[in-house]
mmCIF file of C-alpha atoms and ligand atoms in Angstrom:
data_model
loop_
_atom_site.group_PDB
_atom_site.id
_atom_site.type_symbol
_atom_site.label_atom_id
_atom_site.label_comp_id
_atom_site.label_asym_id
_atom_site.label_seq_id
_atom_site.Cartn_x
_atom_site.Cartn_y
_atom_site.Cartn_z
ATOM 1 C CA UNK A 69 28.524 -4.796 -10.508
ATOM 2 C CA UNK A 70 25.477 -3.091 -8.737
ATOM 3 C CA UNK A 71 26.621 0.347 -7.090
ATOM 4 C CA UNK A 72 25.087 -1.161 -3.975
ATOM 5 C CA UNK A 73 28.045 -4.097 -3.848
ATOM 6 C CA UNK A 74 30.864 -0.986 -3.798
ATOM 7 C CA UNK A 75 29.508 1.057 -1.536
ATOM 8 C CA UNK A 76 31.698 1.819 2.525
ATOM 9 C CA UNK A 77 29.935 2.908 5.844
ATOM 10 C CA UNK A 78 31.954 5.524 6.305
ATOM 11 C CA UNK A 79 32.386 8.100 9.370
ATOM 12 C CA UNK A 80 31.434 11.055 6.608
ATOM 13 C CA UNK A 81 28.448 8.728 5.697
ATOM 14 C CA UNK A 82 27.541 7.571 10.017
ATOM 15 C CA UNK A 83 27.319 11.443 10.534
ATOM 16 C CA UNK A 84 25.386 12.387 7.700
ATOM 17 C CA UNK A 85 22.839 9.676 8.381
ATOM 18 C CA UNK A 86 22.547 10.120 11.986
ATOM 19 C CA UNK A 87 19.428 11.775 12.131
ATOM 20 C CA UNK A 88 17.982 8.808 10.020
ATOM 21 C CA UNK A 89 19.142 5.894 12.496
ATOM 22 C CA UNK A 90 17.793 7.985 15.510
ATOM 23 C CA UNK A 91 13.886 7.649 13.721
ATOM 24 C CA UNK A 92 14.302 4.073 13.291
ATOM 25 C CA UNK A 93 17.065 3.379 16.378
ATOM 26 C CA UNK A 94 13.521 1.304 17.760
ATOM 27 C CA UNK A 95 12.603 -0.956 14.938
ATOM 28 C CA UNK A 96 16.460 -1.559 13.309
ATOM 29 C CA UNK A 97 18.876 -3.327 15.533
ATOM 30 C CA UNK A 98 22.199 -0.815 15.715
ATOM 31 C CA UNK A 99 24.609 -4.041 14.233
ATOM 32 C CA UNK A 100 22.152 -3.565 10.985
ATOM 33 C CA UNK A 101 22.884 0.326 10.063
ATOM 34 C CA UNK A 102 26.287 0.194 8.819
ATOM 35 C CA UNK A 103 24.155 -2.160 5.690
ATOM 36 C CA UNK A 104 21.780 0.633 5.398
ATOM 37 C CA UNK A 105 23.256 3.515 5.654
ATOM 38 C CA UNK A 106 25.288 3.745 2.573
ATOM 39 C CA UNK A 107 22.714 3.235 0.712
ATOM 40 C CA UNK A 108 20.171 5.362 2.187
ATOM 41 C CA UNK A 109 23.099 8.264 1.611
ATOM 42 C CA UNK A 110 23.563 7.253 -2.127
ATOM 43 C CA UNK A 111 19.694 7.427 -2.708
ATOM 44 C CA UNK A 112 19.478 10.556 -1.271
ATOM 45 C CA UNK A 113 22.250 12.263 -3.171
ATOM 46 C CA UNK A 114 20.556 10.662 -6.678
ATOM 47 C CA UNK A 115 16.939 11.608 -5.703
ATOM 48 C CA UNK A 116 18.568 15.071 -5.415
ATOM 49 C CA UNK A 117 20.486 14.520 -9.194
ATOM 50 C CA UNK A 118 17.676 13.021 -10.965
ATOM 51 C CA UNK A 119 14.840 15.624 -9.159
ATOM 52 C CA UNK A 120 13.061 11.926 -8.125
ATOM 53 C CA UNK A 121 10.657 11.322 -5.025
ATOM 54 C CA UNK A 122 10.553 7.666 -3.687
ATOM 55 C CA UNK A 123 7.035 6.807 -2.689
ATOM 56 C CA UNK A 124 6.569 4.620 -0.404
ATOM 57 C CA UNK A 125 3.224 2.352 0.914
ATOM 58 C CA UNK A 126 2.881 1.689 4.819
ATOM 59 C CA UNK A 127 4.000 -1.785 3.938
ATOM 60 C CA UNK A 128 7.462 -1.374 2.738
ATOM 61 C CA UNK A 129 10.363 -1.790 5.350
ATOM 62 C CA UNK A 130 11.171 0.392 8.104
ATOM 63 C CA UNK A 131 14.587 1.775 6.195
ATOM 64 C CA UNK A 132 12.824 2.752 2.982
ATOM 65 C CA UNK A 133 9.594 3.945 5.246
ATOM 66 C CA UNK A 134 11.608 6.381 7.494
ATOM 67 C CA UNK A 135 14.871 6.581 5.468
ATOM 68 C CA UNK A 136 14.588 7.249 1.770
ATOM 69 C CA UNK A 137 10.262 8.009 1.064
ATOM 70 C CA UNK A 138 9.690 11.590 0.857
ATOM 71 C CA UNK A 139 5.812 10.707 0.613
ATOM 72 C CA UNK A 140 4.365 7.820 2.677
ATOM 73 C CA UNK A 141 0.662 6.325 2.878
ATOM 74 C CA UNK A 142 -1.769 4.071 2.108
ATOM 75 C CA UNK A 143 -3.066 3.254 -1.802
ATOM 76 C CA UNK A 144 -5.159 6.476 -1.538
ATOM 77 C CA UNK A 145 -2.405 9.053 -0.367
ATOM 78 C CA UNK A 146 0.142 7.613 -2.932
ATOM 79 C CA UNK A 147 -2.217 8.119 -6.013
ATOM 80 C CA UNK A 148 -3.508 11.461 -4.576
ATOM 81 C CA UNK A 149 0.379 12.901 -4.136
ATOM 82 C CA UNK A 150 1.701 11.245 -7.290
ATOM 83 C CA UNK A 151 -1.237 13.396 -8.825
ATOM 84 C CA UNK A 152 0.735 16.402 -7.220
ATOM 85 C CA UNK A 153 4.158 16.007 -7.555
ATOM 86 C CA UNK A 154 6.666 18.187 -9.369
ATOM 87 C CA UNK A 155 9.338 16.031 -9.520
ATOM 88 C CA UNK A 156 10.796 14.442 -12.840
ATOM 89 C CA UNK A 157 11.005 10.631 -11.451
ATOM 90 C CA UNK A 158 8.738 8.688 -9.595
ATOM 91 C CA UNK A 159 9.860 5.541 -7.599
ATOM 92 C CA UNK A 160 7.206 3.625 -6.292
ATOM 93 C CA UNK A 161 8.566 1.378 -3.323
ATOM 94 C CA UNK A 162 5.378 -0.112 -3.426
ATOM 95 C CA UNK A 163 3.891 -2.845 -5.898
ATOM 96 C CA UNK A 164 3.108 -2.613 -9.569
ATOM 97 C CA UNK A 165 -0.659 -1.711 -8.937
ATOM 98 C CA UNK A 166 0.385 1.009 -7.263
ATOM 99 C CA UNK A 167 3.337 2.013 -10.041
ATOM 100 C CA UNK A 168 0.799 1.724 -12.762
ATOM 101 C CA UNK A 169 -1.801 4.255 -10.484
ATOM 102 C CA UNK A 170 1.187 6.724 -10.490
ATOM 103 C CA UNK A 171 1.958 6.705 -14.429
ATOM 104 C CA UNK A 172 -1.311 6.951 -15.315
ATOM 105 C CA UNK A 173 -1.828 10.301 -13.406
ATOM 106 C CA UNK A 174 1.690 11.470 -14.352
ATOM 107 C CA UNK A 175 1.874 9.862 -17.956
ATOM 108 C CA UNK A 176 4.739 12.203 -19.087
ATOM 109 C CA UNK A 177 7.009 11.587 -16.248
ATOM 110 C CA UNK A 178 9.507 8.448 -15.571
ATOM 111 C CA UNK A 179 7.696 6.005 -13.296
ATOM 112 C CA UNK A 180 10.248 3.411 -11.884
ATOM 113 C CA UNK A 181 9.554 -0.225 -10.288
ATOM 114 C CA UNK A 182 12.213 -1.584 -8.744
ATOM 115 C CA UNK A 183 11.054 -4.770 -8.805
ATOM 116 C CA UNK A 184 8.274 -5.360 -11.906
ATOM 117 C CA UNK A 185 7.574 -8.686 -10.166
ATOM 118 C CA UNK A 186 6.031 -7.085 -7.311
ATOM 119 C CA UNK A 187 2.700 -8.044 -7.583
ATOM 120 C CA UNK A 188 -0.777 -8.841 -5.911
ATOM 121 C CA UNK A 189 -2.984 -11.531 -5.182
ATOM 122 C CA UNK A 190 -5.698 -9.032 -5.910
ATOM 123 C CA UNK A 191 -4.539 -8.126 -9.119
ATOM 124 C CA UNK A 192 -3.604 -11.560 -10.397
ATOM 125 C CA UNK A 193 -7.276 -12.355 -9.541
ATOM 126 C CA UNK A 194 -9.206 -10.762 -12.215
ATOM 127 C CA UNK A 195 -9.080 -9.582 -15.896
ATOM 128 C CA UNK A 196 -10.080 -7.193 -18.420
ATOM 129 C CA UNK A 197 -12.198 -10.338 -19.930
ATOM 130 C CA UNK A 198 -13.566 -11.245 -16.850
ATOM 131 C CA UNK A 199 -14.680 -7.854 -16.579
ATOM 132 C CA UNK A 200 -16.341 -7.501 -20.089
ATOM 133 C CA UNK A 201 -18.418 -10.999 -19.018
ATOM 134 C CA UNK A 202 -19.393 -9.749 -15.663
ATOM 135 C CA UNK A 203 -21.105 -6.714 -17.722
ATOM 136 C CA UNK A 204 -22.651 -8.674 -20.129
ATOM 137 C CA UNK A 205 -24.284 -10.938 -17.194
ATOM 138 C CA UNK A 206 -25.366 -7.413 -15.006
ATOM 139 C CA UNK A 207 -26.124 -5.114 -18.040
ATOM 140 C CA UNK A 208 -26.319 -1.092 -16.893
ATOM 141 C CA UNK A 209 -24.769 -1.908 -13.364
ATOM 142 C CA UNK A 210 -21.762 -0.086 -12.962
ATOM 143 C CA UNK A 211 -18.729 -1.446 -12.094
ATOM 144 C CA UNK A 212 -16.022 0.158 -8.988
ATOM 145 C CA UNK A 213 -12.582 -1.631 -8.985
ATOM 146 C CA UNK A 214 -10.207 -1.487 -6.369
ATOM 147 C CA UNK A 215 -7.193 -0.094 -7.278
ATOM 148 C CA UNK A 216 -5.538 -3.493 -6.135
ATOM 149 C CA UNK A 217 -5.917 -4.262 -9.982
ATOM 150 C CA UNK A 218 -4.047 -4.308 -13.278
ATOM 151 C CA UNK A 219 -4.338 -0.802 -15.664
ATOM 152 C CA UNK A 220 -6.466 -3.117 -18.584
ATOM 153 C CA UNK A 221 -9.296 -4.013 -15.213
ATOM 154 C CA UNK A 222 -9.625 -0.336 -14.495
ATOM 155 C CA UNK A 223 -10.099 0.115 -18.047
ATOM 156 C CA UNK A 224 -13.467 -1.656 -18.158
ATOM 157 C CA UNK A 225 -14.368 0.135 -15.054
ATOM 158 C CA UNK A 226 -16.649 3.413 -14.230
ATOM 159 C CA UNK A 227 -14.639 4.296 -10.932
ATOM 160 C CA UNK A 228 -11.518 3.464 -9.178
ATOM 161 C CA UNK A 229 -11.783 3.258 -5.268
ATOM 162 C CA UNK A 230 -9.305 2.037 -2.324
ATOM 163 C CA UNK A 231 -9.507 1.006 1.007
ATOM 164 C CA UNK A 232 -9.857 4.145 2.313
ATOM 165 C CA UNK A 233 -12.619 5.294 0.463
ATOM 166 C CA UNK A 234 -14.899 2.183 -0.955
ATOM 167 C CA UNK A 235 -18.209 3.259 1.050
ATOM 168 C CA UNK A 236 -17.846 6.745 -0.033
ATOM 169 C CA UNK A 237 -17.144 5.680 -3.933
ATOM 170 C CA UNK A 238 -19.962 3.578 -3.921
ATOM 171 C CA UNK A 239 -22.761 5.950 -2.646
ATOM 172 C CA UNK A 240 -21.272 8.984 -4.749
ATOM 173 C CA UNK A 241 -22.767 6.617 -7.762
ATOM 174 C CA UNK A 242 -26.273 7.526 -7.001
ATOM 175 C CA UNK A 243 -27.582 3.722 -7.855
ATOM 176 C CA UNK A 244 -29.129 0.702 -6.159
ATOM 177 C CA UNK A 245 -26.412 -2.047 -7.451
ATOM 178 C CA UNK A 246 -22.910 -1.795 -7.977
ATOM 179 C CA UNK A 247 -20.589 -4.571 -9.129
ATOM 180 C CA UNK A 248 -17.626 -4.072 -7.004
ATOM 181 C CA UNK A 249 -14.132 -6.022 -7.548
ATOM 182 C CA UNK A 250 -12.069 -7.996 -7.176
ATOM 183 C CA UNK A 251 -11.936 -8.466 -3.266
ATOM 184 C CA UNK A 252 -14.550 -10.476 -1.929
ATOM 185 C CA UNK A 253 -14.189 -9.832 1.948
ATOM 186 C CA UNK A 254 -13.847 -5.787 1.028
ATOM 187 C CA UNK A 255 -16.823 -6.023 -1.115
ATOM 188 C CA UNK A 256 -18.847 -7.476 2.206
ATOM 189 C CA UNK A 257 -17.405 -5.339 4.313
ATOM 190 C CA UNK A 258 -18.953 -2.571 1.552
ATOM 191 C CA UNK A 259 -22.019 -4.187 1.942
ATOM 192 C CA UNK A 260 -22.574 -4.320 5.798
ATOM 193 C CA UNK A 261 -21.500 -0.418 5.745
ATOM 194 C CA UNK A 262 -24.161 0.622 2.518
ATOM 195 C CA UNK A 263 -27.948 0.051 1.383
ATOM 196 C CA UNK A 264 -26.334 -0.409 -1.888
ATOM 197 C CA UNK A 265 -26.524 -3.919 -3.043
ATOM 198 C CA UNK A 266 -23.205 -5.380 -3.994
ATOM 199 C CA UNK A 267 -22.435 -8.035 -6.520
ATOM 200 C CA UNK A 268 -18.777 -9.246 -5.464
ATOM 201 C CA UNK A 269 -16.066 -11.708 -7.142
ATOM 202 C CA UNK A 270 -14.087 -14.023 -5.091
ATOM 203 C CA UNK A 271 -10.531 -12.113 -5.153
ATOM 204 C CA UNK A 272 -8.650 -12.673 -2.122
ATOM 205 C CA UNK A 273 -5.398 -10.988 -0.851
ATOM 206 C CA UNK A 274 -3.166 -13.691 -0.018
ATOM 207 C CA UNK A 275 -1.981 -11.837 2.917
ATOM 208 C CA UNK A 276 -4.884 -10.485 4.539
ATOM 209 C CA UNK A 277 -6.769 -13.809 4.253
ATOM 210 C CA UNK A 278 -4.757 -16.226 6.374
ATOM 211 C CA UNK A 279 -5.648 -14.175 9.388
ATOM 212 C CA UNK A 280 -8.964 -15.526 11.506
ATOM 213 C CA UNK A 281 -11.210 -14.490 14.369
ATOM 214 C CA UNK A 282 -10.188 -17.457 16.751
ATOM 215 C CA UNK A 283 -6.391 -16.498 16.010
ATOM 216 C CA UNK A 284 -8.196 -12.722 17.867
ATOM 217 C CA UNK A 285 -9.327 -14.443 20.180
ATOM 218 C CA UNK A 286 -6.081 -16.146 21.396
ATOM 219 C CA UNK A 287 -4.422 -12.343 21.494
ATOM 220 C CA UNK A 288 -7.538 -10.961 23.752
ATOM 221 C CA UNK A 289 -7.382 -13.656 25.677
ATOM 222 C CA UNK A 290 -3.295 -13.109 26.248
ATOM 223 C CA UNK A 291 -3.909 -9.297 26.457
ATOM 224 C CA UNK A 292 -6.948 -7.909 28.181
ATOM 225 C CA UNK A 293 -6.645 -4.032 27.123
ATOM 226 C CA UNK A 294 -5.555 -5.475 23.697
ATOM 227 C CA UNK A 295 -7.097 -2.332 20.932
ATOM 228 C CA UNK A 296 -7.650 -4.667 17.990
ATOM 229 C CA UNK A 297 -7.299 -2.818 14.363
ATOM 230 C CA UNK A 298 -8.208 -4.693 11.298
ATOM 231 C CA UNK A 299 -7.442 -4.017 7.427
ATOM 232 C CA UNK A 300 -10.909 -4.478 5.788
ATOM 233 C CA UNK A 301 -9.120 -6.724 3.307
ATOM 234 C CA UNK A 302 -9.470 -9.350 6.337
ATOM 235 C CA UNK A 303 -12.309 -12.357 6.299
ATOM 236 C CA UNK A 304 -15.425 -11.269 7.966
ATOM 237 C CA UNK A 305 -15.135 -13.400 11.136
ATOM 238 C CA UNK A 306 -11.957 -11.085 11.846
ATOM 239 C CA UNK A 307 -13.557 -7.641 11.062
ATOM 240 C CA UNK A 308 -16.329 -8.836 13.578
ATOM 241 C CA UNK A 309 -13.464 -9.471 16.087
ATOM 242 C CA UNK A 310 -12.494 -6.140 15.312
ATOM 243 C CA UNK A 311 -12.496 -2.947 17.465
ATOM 244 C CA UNK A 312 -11.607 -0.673 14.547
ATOM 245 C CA UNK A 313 -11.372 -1.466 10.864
ATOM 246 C CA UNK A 314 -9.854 1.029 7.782
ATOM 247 C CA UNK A 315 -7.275 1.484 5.434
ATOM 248 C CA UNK A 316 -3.797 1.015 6.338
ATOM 249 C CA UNK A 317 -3.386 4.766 6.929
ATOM 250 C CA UNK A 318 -6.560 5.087 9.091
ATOM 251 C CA UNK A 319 -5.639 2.417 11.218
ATOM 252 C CA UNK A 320 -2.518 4.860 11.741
ATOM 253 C CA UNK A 321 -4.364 7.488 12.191
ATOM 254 C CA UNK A 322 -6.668 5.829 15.019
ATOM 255 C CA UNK A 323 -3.174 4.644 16.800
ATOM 256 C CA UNK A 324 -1.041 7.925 16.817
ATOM 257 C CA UNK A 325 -4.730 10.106 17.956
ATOM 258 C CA UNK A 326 -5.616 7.614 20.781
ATOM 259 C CA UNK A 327 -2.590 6.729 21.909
ATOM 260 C CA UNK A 328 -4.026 3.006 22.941
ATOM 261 C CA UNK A 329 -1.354 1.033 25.481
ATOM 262 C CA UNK A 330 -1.278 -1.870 23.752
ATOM 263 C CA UNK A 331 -2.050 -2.515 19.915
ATOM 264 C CA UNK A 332 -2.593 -5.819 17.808
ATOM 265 C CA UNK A 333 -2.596 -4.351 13.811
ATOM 266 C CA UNK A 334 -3.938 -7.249 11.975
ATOM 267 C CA UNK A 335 -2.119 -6.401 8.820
ATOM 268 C CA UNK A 336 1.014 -7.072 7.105
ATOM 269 C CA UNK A 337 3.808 -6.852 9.609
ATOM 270 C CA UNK A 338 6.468 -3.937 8.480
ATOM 271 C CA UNK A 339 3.328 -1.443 9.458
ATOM 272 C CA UNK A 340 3.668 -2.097 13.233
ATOM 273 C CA UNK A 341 7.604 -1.868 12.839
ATOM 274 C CA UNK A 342 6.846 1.648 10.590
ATOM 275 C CA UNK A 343 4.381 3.017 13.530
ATOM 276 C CA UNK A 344 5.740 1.727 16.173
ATOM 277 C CA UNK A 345 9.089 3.727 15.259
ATOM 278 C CA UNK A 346 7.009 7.068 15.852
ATOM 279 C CA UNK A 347 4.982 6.165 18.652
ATOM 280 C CA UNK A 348 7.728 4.611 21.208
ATOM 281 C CA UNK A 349 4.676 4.887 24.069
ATOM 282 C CA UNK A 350 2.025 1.957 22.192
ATOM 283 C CA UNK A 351 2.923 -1.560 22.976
ATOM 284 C CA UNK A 352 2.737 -3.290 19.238
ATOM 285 C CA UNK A 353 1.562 -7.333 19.701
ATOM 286 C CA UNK A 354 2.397 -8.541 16.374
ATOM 287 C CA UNK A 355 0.853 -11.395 14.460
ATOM 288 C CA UNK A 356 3.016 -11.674 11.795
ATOM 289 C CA UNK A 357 1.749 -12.220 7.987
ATOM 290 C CA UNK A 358 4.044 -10.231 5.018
ATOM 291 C CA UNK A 359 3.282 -9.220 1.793
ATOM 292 C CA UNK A 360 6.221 -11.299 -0.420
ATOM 293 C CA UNK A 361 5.493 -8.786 -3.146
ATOM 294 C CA UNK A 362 6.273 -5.803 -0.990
ATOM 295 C CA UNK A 363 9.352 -7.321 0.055
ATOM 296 C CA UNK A 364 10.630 -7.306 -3.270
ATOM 297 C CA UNK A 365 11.613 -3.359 -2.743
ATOM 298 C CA UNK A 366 14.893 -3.419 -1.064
ATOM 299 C CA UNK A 367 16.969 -0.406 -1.038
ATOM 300 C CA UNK A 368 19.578 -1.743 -3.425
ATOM 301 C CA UNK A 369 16.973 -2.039 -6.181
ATOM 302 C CA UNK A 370 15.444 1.746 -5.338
ATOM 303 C CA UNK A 371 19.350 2.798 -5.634
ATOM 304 C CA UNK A 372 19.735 0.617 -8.920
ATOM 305 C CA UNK A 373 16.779 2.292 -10.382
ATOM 306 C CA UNK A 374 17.767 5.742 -9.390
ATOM 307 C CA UNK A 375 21.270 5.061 -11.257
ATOM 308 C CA UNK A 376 19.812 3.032 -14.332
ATOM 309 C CA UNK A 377 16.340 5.049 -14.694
ATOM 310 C CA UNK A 378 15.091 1.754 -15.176
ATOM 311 C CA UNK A 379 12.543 -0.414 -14.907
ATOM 312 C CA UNK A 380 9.985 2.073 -16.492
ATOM 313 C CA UNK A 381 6.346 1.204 -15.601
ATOM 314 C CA UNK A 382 4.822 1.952 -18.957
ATOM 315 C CA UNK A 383 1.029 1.634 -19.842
ATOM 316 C CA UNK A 384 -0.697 0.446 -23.261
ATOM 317 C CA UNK A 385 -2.055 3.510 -24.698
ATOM 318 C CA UNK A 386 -5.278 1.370 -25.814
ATOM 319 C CA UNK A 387 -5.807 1.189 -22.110
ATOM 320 C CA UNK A 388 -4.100 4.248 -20.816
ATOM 321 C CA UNK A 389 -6.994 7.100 -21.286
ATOM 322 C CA UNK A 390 -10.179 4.677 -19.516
ATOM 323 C CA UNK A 391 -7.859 3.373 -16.894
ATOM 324 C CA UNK A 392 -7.141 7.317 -16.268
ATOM 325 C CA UNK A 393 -10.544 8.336 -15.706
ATOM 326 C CA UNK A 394 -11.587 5.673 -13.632
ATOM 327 C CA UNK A 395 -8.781 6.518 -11.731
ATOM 328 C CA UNK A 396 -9.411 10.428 -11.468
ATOM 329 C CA UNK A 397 -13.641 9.374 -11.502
ATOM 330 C CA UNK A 398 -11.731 8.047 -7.433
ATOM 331 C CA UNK A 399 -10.052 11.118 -6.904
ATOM 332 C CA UNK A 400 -12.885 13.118 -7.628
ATOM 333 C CA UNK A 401 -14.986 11.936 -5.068
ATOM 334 C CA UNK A 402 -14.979 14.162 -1.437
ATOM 335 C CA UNK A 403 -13.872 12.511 1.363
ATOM 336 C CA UNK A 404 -16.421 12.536 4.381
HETATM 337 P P1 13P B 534 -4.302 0.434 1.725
HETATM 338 O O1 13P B 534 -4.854 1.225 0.596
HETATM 339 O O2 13P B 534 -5.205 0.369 2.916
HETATM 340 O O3 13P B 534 -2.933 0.937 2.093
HETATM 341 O O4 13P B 534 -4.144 -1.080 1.272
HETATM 342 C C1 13P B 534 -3.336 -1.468 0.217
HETATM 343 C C2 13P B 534 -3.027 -2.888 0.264
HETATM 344 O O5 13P B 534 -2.427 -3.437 -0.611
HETATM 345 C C3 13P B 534 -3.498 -3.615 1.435
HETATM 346 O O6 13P B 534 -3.127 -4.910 1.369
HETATM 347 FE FE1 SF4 B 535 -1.806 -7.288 -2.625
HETATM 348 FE FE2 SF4 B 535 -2.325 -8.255 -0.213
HETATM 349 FE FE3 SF4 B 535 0.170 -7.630 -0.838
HETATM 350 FE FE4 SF4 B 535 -1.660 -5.692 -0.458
HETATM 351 S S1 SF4 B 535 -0.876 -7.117 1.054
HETATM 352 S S2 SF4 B 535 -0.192 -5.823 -2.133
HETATM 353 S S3 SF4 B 535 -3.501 -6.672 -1.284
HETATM 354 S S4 SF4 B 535 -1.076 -9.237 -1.801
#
């Protein structure tokens, strides 16, 4: 039996979680805590045991957002603070991209996945092969990966880059042409931002893509002082809908500074729930599209790895030392 199944809500555990419930008392109905908070309590006494952080992506739930990650963020944050971190155990609440990122910059501590079959359109999209064929074809062109891609991709890469930080990767390369992979509606969104030419594939994420600029259009037209954010993941007709695009964590950032009244995130949905927790003054419209990988984290499974130690993420040394440096190549590069 999991420890999850045996586990009370208790009036010892209601107190000692109280100050949890009150950060998320606006995004987790009060008939739902008595589920949670036994397990947020267990997770924090055996992060405490095992000398483990839980990190956690803007995606994942509102419970495991507010109530068990000690570091939260978009892809760029987590690889930059799993880069940093003293503890023993890593749990990334996240998906296996993402796990991968944080053993290959910590390769002699214990990276957990509570789920291993959290993964991502992205990722599934593209491999090493494909890689070694798209060289061939562009000979001398250097190659930037997302990090929304398997260990053996980055591999075959020269540099890493997220999200957050594509534009700036891409110009710190000092060249005319870059191939850049696997997402085809980042890659464009590269392009309209750079003179640097961009050769793209056709990854999509499967989340990210279903959204579309008429489906914008309906919101403005509901909402005139609608502040429109867009992940740059999105199809083009969207970003051009768009009154501010960026990474999951600067589309936070652009929310919490400037306070808008009213706020359509055209993302995957736990991120309005996870902001709008901290900002009770922003009205969040919410088109809802979620990531099924992401929802594979579920407290019970952080708890179950925290008592097991397992799954391990664990990476093929063949593969290990390239993936690294295209990885730390990334995390080299000065943010603007
Ligand atoms: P961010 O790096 O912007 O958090 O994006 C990660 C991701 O998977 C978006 O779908
Ligand atoms: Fe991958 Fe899209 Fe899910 Fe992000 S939201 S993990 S890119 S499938």
């Amino acid at each position: 039996m999991s420890l999850a199944a045996t586990l009370d809500y208790t009036p010892e555990i209601a107190r000692a979680t109280a100050p949890v419930y009150d950060r998320l008392r606006r995004v987790v109905p009060e008939i739902e805590w008595p589920f949670h908070a036994p397990l947020v309590h267990a997770i924090t006494e055996l992060k405490r045991e095992r000398n483990a952080v839980v990190l956690a992506h803007n995606y994942q739930t509102p419970e495991i957002f507010h109530g068990v990650a000690d570091i939260v963020g978009d892809s760029l944050a987590l690889a930059r603070k799993a880069a940093e971190t003293e503890a023993d155990v890593i749990v990334m609440a996240g998906v296996h991209f993402m796990a991968e990122t944080a053993k290959l910059l910590n390769p002699d501590k214990l990276v957990l996945m509570p789920d291993m079959r959290a993964g991502c359109s992205l990722a599934e999209s593209i491999t090493a092969a494909d890689v070694r064929l798209l060289r061939e074809r562009w000979p001398g062109v250097p190659v930037v990966t997302y990090v929304n891609t398997s260990a053996e991709v980055k591999a075959e890469s020269d540099v890493c880059c997220t999200s957050g930080n594509a534009v700036e990767v891409v110009e710190s390369l000092g060249v005319d042409r870059v191939i850049f992979l696997p997402d085809e509606f980042l890659a464009k969104y590269v392009a309209s931002r750079t003179k640097v030419e961009i050769i793209a594939w056709q990854g999509h994420c499967e989340v990210h893509e279903r959204f579309t600029g008429a489906q914008i259009g309906e919101y403005r037209d509901r909402f005139d002082d609608l502040v429109v954010l867009a992940h740059p993941e999105c199809p083009p007709d969207v970003l051009a809908a768009a009154d501010f695009v960026g990474s999951t964590a600067h589309m936070i950032d652009h929310v919490v500074a400037g306070r808008p009244r009213r706020v359509l995130m055209v993302t995957e949905c736990s991120m309005s729930d996870n902001v709008a927790a901290a900002v009770p003054d922003v009205e969040f419209v919410r088109p809802c599209n979620l990531c099924p990988h992401m929802k594979r984290v579920t407290l019970s499974n952080i708890l179950e790895a925290l008592r097991t130690l397992q799954p391990r993420v664990e990476i093929d040394p063949a593969v290990a030392g390239r993936a690294r440096r295209a990885v730390e190549r990334m995390l080299a590069v000065r943010p603007r």
